[in-house]
Tab-separated table of C-alpha atoms and ligand atoms in Angstrom:
chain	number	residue	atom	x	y	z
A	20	UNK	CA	21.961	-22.845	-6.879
A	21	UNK	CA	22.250	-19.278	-8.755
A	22	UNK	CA	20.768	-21.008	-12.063
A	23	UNK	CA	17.978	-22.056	-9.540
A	24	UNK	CA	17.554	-18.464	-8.482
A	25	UNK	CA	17.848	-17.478	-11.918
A	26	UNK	CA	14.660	-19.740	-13.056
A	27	UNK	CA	12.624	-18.208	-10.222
A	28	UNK	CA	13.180	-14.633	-11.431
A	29	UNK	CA	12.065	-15.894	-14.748
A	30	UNK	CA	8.838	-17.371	-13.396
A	31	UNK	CA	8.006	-14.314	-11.324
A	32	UNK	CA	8.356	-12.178	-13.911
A	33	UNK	CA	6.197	-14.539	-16.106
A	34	UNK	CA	3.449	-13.923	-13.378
A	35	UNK	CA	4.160	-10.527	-13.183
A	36	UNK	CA	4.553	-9.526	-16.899
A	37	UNK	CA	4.454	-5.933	-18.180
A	38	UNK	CA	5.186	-4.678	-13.900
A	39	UNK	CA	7.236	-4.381	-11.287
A	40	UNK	CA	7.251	-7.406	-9.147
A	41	UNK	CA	7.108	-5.665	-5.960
A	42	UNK	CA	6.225	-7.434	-2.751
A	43	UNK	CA	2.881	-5.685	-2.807
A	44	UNK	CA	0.866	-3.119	-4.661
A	45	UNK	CA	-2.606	-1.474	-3.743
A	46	UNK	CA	-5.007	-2.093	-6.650
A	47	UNK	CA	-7.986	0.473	-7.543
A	48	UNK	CA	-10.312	-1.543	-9.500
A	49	UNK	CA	-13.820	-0.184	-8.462
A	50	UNK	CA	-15.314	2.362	-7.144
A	51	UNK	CA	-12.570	4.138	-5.346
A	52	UNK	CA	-12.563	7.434	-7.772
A	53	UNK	CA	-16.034	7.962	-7.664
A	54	UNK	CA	-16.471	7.765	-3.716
A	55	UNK	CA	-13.780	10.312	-3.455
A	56	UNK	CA	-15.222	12.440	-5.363
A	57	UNK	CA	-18.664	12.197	-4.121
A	58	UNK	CA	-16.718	12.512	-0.695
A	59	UNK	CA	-14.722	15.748	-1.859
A	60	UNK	CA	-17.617	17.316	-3.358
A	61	UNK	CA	-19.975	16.475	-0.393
A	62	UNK	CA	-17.504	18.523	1.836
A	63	UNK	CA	-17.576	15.682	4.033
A	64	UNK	CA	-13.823	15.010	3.822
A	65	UNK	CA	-12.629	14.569	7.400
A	66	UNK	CA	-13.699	13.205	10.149
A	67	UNK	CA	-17.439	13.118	10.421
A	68	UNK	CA	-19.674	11.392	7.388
A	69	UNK	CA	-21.687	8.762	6.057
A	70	UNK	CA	-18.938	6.768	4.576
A	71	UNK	CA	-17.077	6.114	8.097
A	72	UNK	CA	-20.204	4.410	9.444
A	73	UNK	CA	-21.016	2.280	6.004
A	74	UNK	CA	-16.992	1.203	6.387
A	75	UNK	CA	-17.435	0.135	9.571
A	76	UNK	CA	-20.911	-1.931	8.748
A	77	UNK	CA	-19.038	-3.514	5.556
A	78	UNK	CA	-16.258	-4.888	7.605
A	79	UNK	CA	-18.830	-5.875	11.114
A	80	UNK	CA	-20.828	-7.972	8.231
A	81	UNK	CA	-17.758	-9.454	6.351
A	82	UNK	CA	-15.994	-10.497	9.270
A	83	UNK	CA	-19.185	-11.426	11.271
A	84	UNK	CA	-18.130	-9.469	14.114
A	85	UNK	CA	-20.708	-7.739	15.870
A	86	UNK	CA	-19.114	-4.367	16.033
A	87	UNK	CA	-16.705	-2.328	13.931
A	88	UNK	CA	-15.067	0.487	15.309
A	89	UNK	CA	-12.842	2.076	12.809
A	90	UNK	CA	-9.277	3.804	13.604
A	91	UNK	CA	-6.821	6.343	11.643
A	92	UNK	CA	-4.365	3.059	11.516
A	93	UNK	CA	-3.576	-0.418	13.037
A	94	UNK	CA	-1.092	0.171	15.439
A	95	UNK	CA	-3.654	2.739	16.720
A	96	UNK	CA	-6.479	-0.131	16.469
A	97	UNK	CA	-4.239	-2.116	19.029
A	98	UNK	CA	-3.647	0.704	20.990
A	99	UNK	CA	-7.291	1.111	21.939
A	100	UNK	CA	-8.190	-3.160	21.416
A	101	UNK	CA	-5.517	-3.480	24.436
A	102	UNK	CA	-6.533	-0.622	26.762
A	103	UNK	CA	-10.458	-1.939	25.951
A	104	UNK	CA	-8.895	-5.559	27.318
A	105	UNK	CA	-7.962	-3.986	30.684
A	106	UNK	CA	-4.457	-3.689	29.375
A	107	UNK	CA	-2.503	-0.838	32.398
A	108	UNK	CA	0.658	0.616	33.064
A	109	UNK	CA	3.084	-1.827	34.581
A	110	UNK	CA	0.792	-4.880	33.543
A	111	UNK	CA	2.107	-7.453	30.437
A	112	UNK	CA	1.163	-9.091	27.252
A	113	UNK	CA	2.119	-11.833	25.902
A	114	UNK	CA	3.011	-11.906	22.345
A	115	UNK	CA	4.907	-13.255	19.410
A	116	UNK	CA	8.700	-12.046	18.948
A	117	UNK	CA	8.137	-12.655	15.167
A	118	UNK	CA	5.671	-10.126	14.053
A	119	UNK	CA	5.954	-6.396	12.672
A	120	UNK	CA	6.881	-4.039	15.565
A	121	UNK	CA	3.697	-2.339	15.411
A	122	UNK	CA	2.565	-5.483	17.613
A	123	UNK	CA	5.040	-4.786	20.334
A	124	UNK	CA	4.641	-0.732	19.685
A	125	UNK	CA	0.684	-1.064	20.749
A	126	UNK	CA	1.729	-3.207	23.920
A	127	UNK	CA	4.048	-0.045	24.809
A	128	UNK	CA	1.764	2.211	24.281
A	129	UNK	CA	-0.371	0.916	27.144
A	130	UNK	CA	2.573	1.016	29.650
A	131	UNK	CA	2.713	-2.543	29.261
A	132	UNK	CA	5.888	-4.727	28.807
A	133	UNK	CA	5.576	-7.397	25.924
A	134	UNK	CA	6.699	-10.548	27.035
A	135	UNK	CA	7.243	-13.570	24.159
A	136	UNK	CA	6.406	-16.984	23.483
A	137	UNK	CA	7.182	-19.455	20.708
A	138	UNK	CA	5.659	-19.385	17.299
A	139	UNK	CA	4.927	-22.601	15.348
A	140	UNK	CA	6.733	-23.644	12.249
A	141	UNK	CA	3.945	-24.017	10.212
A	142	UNK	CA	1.350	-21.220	10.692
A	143	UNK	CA	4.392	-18.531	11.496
A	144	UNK	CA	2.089	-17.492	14.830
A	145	UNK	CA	1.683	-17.886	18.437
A	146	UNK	CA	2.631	-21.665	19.363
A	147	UNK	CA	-0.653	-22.674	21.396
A	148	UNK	CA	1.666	-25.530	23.072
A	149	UNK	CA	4.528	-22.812	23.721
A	150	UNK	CA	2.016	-20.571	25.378
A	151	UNK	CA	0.755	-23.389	27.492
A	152	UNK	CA	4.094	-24.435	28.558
A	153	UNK	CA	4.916	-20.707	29.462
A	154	UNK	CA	2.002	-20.078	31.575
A	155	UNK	CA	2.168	-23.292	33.501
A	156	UNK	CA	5.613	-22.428	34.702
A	157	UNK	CA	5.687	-18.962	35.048
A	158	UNK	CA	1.683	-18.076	36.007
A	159	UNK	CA	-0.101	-17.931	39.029
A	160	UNK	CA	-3.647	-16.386	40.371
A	161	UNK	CA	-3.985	-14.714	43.774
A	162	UNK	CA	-7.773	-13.127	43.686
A	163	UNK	CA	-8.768	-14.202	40.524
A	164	UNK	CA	-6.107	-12.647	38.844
A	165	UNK	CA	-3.049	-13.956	36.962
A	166	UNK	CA	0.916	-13.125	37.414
A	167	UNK	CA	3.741	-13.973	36.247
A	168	UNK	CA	5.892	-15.257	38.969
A	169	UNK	CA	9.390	-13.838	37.537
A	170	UNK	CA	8.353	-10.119	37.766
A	171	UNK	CA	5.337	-10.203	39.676
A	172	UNK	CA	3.561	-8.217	36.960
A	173	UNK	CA	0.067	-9.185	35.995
A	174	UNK	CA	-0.709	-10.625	32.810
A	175	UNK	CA	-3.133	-8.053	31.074
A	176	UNK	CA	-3.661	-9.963	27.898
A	177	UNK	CA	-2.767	-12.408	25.187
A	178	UNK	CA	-1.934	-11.143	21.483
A	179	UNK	CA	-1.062	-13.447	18.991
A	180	UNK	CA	-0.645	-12.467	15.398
A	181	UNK	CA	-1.783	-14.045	12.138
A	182	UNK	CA	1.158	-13.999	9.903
A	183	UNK	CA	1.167	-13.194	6.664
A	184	UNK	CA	-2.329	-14.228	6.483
A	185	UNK	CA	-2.166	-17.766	7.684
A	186	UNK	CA	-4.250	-17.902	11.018
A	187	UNK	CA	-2.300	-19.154	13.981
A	188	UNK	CA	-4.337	-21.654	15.951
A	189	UNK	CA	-6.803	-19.241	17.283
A	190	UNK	CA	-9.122	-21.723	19.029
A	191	UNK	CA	-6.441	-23.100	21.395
A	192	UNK	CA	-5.058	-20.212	22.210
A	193	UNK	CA	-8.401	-18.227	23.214
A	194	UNK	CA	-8.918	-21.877	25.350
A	195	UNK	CA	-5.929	-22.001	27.078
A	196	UNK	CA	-6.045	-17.953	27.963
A	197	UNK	CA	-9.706	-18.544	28.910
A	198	UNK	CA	-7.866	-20.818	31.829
A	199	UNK	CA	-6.488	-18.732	32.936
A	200	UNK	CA	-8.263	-15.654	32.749
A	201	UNK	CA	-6.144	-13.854	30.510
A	202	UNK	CA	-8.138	-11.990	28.061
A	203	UNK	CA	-7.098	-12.263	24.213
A	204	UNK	CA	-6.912	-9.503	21.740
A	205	UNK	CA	-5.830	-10.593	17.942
A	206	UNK	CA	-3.749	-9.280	16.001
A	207	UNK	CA	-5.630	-9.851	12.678
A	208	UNK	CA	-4.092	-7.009	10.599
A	209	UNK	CA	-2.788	-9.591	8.114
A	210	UNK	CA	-5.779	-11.479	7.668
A	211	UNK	CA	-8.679	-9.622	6.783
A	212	UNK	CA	-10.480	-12.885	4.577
A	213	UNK	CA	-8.908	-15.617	6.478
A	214	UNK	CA	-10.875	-18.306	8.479
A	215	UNK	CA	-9.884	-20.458	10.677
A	216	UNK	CA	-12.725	-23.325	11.168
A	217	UNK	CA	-14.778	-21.394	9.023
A	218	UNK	CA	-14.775	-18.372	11.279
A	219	UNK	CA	-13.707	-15.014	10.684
A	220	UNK	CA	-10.152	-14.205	11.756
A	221	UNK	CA	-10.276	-10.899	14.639
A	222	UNK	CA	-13.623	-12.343	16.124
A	223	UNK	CA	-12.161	-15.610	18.249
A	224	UNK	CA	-10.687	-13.213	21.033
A	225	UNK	CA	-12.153	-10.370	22.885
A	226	UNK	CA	-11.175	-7.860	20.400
A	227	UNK	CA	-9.447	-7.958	17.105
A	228	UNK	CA	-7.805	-5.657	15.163
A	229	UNK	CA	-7.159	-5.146	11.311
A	230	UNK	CA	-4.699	-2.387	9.290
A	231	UNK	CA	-5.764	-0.896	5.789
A	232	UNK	CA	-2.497	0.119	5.280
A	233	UNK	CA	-1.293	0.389	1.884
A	234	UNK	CA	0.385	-2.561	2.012
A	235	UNK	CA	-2.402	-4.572	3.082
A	236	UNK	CA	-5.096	-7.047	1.454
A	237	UNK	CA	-7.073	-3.525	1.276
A	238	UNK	CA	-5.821	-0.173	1.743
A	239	UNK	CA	-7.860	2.839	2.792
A	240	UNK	CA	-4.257	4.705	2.664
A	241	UNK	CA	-3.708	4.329	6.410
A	242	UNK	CA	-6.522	2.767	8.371
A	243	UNK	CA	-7.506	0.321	11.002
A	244	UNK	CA	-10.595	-1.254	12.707
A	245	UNK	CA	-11.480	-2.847	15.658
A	246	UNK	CA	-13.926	-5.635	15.996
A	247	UNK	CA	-15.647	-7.459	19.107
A	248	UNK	CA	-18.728	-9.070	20.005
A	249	UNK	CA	-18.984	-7.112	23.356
A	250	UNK	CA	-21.231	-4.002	23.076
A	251	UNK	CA	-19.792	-2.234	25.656
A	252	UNK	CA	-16.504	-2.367	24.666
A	253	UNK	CA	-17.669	-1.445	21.284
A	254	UNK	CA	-18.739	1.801	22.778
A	255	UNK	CA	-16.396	2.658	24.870
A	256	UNK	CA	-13.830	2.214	21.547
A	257	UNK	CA	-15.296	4.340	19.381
A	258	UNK	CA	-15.689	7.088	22.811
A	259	UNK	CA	-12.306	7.357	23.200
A	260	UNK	CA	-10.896	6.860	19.971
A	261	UNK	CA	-13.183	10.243	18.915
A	262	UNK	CA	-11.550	12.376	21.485
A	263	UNK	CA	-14.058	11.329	24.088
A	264	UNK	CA	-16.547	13.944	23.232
A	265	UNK	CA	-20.104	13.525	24.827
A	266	UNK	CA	-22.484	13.974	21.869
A	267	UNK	CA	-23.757	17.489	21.973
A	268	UNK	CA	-25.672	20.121	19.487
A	269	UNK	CA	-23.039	22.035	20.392
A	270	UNK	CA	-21.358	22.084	23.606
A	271	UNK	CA	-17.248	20.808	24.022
A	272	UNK	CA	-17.211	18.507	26.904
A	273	UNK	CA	-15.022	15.575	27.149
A	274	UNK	CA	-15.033	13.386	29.970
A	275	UNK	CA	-11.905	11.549	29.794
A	276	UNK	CA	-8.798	11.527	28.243
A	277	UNK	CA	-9.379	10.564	24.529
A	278	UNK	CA	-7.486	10.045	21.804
A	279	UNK	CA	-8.242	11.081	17.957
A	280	UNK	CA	-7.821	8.082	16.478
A	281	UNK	CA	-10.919	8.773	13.743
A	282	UNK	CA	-10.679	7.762	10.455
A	283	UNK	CA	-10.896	10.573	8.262
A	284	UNK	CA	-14.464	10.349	5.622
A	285	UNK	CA	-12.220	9.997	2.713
A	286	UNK	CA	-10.202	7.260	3.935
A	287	UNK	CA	-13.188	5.242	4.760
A	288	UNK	CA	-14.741	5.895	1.020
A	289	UNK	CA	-11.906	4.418	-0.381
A	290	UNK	CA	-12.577	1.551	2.344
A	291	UNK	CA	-15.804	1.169	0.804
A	292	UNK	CA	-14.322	0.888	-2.698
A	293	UNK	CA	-12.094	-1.473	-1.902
A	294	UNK	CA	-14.653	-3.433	0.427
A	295	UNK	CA	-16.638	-4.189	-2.753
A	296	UNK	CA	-13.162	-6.082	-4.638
A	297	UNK	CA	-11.940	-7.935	-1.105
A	298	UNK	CA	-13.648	-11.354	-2.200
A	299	UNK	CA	-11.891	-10.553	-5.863
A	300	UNK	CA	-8.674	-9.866	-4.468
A	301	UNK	CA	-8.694	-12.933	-1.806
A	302	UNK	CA	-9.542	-15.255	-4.857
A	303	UNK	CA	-6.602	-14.036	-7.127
A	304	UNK	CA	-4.199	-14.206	-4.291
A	305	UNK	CA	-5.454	-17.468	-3.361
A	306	UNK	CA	-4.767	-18.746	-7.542
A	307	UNK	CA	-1.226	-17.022	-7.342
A	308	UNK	CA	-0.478	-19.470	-4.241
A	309	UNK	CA	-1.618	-22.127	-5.637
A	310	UNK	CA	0.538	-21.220	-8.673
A	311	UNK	CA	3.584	-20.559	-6.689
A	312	UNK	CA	3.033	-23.881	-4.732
A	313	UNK	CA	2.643	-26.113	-7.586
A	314	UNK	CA	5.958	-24.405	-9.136
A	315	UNK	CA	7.864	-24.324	-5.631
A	316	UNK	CA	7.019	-28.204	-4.888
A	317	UNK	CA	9.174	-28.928	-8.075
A	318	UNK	CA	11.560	-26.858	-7.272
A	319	UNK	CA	11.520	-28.820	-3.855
A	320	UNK	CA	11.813	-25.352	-2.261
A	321	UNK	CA	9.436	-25.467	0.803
A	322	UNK	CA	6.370	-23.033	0.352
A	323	UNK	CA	4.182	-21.771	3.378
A	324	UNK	CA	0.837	-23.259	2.573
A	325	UNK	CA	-2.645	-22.414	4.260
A	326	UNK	CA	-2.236	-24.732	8.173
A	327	UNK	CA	-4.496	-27.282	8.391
A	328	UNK	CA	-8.384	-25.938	9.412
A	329	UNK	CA	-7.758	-22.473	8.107
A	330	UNK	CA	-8.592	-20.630	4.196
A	331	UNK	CA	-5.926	-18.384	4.202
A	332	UNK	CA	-5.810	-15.131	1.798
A	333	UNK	CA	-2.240	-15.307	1.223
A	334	UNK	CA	-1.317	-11.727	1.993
A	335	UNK	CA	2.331	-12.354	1.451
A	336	UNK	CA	3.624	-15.270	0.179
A	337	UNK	CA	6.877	-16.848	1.621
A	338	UNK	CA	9.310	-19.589	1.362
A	339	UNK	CA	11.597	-21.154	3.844
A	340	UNK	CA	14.696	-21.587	2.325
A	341	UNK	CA	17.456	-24.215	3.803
A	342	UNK	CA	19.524	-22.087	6.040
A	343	UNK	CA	20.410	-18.711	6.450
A	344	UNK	CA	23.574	-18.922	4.181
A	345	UNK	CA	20.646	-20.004	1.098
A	346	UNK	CA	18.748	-16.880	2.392
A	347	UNK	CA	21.001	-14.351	1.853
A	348	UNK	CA	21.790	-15.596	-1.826
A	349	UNK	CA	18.256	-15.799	-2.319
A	350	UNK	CA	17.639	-12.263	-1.602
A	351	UNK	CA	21.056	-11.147	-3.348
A	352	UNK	CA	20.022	-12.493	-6.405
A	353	UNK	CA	16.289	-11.669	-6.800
A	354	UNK	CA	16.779	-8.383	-5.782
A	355	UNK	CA	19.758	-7.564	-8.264
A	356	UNK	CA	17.662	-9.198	-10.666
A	357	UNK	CA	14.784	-6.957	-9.764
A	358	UNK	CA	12.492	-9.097	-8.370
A	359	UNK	CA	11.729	-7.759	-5.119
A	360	UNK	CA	12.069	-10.396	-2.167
A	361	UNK	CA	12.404	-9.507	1.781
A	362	UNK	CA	13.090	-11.292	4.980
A	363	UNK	CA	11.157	-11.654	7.445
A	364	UNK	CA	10.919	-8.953	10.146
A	365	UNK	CA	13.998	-8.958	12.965
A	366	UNK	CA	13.268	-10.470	16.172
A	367	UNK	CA	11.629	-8.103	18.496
A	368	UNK	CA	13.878	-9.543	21.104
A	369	UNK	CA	16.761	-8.647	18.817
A	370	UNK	CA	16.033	-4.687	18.735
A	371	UNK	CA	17.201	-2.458	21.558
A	372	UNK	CA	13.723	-1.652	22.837
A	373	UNK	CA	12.558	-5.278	23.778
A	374	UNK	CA	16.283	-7.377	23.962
A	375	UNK	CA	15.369	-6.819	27.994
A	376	UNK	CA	12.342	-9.169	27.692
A	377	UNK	CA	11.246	-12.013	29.118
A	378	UNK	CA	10.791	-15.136	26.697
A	379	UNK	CA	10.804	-18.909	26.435
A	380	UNK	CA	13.515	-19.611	24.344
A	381	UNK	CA	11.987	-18.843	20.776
A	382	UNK	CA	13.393	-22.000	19.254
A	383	UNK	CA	11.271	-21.929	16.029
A	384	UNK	CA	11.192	-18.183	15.803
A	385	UNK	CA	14.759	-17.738	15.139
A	386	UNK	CA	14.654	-20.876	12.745
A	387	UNK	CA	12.209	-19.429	10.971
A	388	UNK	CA	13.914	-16.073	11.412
A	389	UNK	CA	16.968	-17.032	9.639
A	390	UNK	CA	15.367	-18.795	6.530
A	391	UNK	CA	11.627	-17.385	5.510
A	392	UNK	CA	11.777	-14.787	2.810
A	393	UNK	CA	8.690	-12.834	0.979
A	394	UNK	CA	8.334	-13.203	-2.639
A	395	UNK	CA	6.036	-10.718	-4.859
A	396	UNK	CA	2.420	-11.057	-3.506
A	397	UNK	CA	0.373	-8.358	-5.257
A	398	UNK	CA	-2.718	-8.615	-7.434
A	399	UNK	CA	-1.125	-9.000	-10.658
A	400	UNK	CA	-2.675	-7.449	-13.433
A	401	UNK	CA	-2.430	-10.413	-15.493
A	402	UNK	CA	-4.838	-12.479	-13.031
A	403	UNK	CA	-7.297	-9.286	-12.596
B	13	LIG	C1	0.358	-3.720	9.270
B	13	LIG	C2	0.420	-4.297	10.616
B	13	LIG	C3	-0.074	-3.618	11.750
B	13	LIG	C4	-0.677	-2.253	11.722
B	13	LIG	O1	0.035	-1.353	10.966
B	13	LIG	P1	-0.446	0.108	10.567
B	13	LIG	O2	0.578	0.495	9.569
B	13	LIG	O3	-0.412	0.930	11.815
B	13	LIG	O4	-1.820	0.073	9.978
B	13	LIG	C5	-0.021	-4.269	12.971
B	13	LIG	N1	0.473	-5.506	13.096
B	13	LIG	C6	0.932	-6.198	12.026
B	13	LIG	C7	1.420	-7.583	12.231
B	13	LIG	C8	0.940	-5.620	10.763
B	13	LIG	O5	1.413	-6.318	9.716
């Protein structure tokens, strides 16, 4: 097994030759100096200016959403994408327990409790069949609204997550939700240039959300967006997520609680930049996969491929090793080696905050829980 382990290192290093194979690294190949410097001398550095408008068109036409609103980060994005989906104190969502806490963080946020259904095993998101199962036995509608029969709270909204890129099956989800009159709010921060059916991930639900964070496909340093179809919500997003300010020459009147949320002018140039190289940087990340696919099948080490119906952009890469024991060798040995590998994110129903909630079991979550890993996922500069 270690000589195993030892031939991967090799080959990642072959892909990632004269760097650091890191999980992921932002890559500045455009624009990006020369919009922040137009930005800086401008004076238009903060929150008010053109760029902030022209980010939120470039990522409304890319994705095909209607309407972009653009946010200071992600977690912030599904902040505001769940209070725009009716989303109150006291109410719940229903959400994945394997996803980055900033999911669960957002449902908080709203006063909301998160409670957690299945995944599937081979697009790592919300199990549409899991989801079914748990509404059937635990939902029921008195005036048009839905509640979940164990706490008697109402069921605000539906967010599942596209993991590491790979879009979970979107179009039975938003189905089965519309059944039941749950609204849906994804969870796209992963997948900015995914598709699932040839549609944009984000714009299946009533809102999606996306994160620029520097770890993501593109960074704007921190950032987020929302998206929808729904003009009024669209509105009302980018009202409260600018402090709630009625538009004024000069007068200060705000008239409701808002947050700021805005996306400061510089952040969104470097949005723009990066905007331009998105197709680039989908296409090279969608060549390493292939790579690492084609080298993984040999190795007979299972490799998370694109699900059936869905062009994935391969944010992070990741292989599901034979058991937990494998796992923690794997990640031993590539990381002494210097090959940075992770695994992935801790149960949400495993950390203090969210042990106390409700959930159906989670059979493939924790079996994927104790065997994917990430392997280096960045641009490399060899495939630029
Ligand atoms: C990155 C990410 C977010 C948002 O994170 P921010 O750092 O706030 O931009 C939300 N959900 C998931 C699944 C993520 O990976």
């Amino acid at each position: 097994m270690k000589t195993n382990f030892q031939e991967i290192v090799r080959f990642i290093n072959n892909i990632y030759v004269g760097e650091q194979p890191i999980l992921h690294r932002p890559v500045f190949a455009g624009n990006e100096k020369q919009y922040l410097c137009e930005c800086i001398d401008s004076s238009f550095v903060s929150s008010i200016g053109a760029r902030v408008t022209e980010f939120e068109q470039l990522v409304a036409a890319y994705t095909g959403a209607k309407y972009a609103v653009v946010t200071v980060n992600g977690t912030a994005a599904l902040h505001i994408a769940l209070l725009m989906a009716g989303v109150t104190p006291g109410s719940e969502v229903i959400t994945q327990a394997l996803s980055f806490i900033a999911t669960c963080n957002a449902v908080h946020y709203a006063g909301a409790t998160p409670v957690f259904v299945d995944v599937d095993r081979d697009t790592l998101g919300m199990s549409a069949v899991a989801l079914r199962q748990f509404l059937e036995l635990h939902a029921f509608k008195k005036d048009g609204v839905t509640f979940n029969k164990v706490s008697g709270k109402r069921f605000a909204a539906c967010l599942p997550m596209h993991t590491f890129g790979h879009p979970c099956r979107i179009d039975e989800i938003v189905a089965i939700c519309a059944e039941f009159g749950i609204p849906v709010v994804e969870d796209a921060a992963e997948s900015l240039g995914s598709y699932y059916q040839g549609q944009h991930t984000g714009t299946f639900g009533l809102l999606g959300t996306f994160s620029f964070n520097g770890n993501k496909i593109i960074t704007t340093g921190g950032g987020g967006m929302i998206v929808t179809n729904n003009l009024e919500i669209a509105v009302k997003a980018k009202h409260i997520t600018t402090t709630a300010k009625i538009p004024h020459p000069y007068e200060f009147v705000h008239d409701e609680v808002g947050f700021n949320y805005r996306l400061p002018n510089l952040n969104a140039a470097l949005g723009c930049a990066q905007m331009e190289q998105l197709d680039k940087f989908v296409q090279i990340k969608r060549d390493l996969a292939l790579k690492y696919a084609t080298y993984f099948d040999a190795q007979e080490i299972s490799f998370i491929r694109e699900p059936t119906g869905a062009v994935s952009n391969y944010w992070l890469n990741a292989l599901v090793l034979a058991d937990v024991v494998e796992r923690n060798a794997f990640l031993e040995h590539t990381n002494a080696n210097g090959v940075m590998t992770r695994p992935i994110w801790r149960l949400m129903t495993k950390l203090t905050m969210f042990d106390q909630c409700q959930h159906d079991g989670l059979e493939n979550s924790h079996w994927l829980e104790e065997r994917i890993v990430n392997i280096p996922s960045g641009v490399p500069m060899s495939m630029l």
